[in-house]
Amino acid sequence: GKNKRSCSASEAERDLPDFMSELEEAKVVHFNSTLALHRMQMWHALEENMNQSDPEEESLKFVSDRCTFLCSRVKKLQDEASKLQEEITETQKN
């Protein structure tokens, strides 16, 4: 059955930052998961191309290395942004 829980407006207002934080975290997790899936698909396609002894293999290798670097950088920045958001949320609670 449905879990019905009544709460006062003040309780809802008090819990709102936590819910907003959870929602933001879920959005970040979803985005990161989608990004990881796209990366895996891209790497698979690149590997398939490189395995075909393509004359453009060297340029594909360069693009692959550059993408790896950029993906790592994006992940690092996302982690930093997430930590900063957590700090902001904690500061707003106090």
CSV table of C-alpha atoms in Angstrom, one decimal:
chain,number,residue,atom,x,y,z
A,1,GLY,CA,0.0,0.0,0.0
A,2,LYS,CA,0.9,3.6,-0.1
A,3,ASN,CA,3.0,5.0,2.8
A,4,LYS,CA,1.1,8.1,3.9
A,5,ARG,CA,3.0,10.3,6.3
A,6,SER,CA,1.6,13.6,7.4
A,7,CYS,CA,4.0,16.4,8.3
A,8,SER,CA,3.7,20.0,9.1
A,9,ALA,CA,4.7,22.8,6.8
A,10,SER,CA,7.6,23.6,9.1
A,11,GLU,CA,8.8,20.0,8.9
A,12,ALA,CA,8.5,20.1,5.1
A,13,GLU,CA,10.3,23.4,5.0
A,14,ARG,CA,13.1,22.0,7.2
A,15,ASP,CA,13.5,18.9,5.1
A,16,LEU,CA,13.4,20.7,1.7
A,17,PRO,CA,17.2,21.4,1.5
A,18,ASP,CA,17.8,17.6,2.1
A,19,PHE,CA,15.3,16.7,-0.6
A,20,MET,CA,16.8,19.2,-3.0
A,21,SER,CA,20.3,17.9,-2.3
A,22,GLU,CA,19.1,14.3,-2.9
A,23,LEU,CA,17.4,15.3,-6.1
A,24,GLU,CA,20.6,17.1,-7.3
A,25,GLU,CA,22.7,14.1,-6.4
A,26,ALA,CA,20.3,11.8,-8.4
A,27,LYS,CA,20.6,14.1,-11.4
A,28,VAL,CA,24.4,14.0,-11.2
A,29,VAL,CA,24.5,10.2,-10.9
A,30,HIS,CA,22.2,9.9,-13.9
A,31,PHE,CA,24.3,12.3,-15.9
A,32,ASN,CA,27.5,10.6,-15.0
A,33,SER,CA,26.0,7.2,-15.8
A,34,THR,CA,24.8,8.4,-19.2
A,35,LEU,CA,28.2,10.0,-19.9
A,36,ALA,CA,30.0,6.7,-18.9
A,37,LEU,CA,27.7,4.7,-21.3
A,38,HIS,CA,28.4,7.1,-24.1
A,39,ARG,CA,32.2,6.9,-23.4
A,40,MET,CA,32.1,3.1,-23.5
A,41,GLN,CA,30.2,3.2,-26.8
A,42,MET,CA,32.7,5.6,-28.3
A,43,TRP,CA,35.7,3.6,-27.2
A,44,HIS,CA,34.2,0.5,-28.6
A,45,ALA,CA,33.6,2.2,-32.0
A,46,LEU,CA,37.2,3.6,-31.9
A,47,GLU,CA,38.7,0.2,-31.1
A,48,GLU,CA,36.7,-1.4,-33.9
A,49,ASN,CA,38.0,1.2,-36.3
A,50,MET,CA,41.6,0.9,-35.1
A,51,ASN,CA,41.5,-2.9,-35.4
A,52,GLN,CA,40.7,-2.6,-39.1
A,53,SER,CA,44.2,-1.2,-39.9
A,54,ASP,CA,42.7,2.0,-41.0
A,55,PRO,CA,45.3,4.4,-42.6
A,56,GLU,CA,44.0,7.1,-40.3
A,57,GLU,CA,44.9,5.0,-37.2
A,58,GLU,CA,47.4,7.5,-35.9
A,59,SER,CA,44.9,10.4,-36.0
A,60,LEU,CA,42.2,8.1,-34.3
A,61,LYS,CA,44.8,7.2,-31.6
A,62,PHE,CA,45.4,10.9,-31.0
A,63,VAL,CA,41.6,11.6,-30.8
A,64,SER,CA,41.2,8.7,-28.5
A,65,ASP,CA,44.0,9.9,-26.2
A,66,ARG,CA,42.6,13.4,-26.2
A,67,CYS,CA,39.1,12.2,-25.4
A,68,THR,CA,40.4,10.1,-22.5
A,69,PHE,CA,42.2,13.1,-21.1
A,70,LEU,CA,39.1,15.3,-21.5
A,71,CYS,CA,36.8,12.7,-20.0
A,72,SER,CA,39.1,12.4,-17.0
A,73,ARG,CA,39.1,16.2,-16.6
A,74,VAL,CA,35.3,16.3,-16.8
A,75,LYS,CA,35.0,13.6,-14.1
A,76,LYS,CA,37.4,15.5,-11.9
A,77,LEU,CA,35.5,18.7,-12.3
A,78,GLN,CA,32.2,17.0,-11.6
A,79,ASP,CA,33.6,15.5,-8.4
A,80,GLU,CA,34.8,18.9,-7.3
A,81,ALA,CA,31.4,20.5,-8.2
A,82,SER,CA,29.6,17.8,-6.2
A,83,LYS,CA,31.9,18.4,-3.2
A,84,LEU,CA,31.3,22.1,-3.4
A,85,GLN,CA,27.5,21.6,-3.6
A,86,GLU,CA,27.7,19.4,-0.5
A,87,GLU,CA,29.6,22.2,1.3
A,88,ILE,CA,27.0,24.8,0.2
A,89,THR,CA,24.2,22.6,1.4
A,90,GLU,CA,25.9,22.0,4.8
A,91,THR,CA,26.5,25.8,5.1
A,92,GLN,CA,22.9,26.6,4.3
A,93,LYS,CA,21.7,24.1,7.0
A,94,ASN,CA,23.7,25.9,9.7
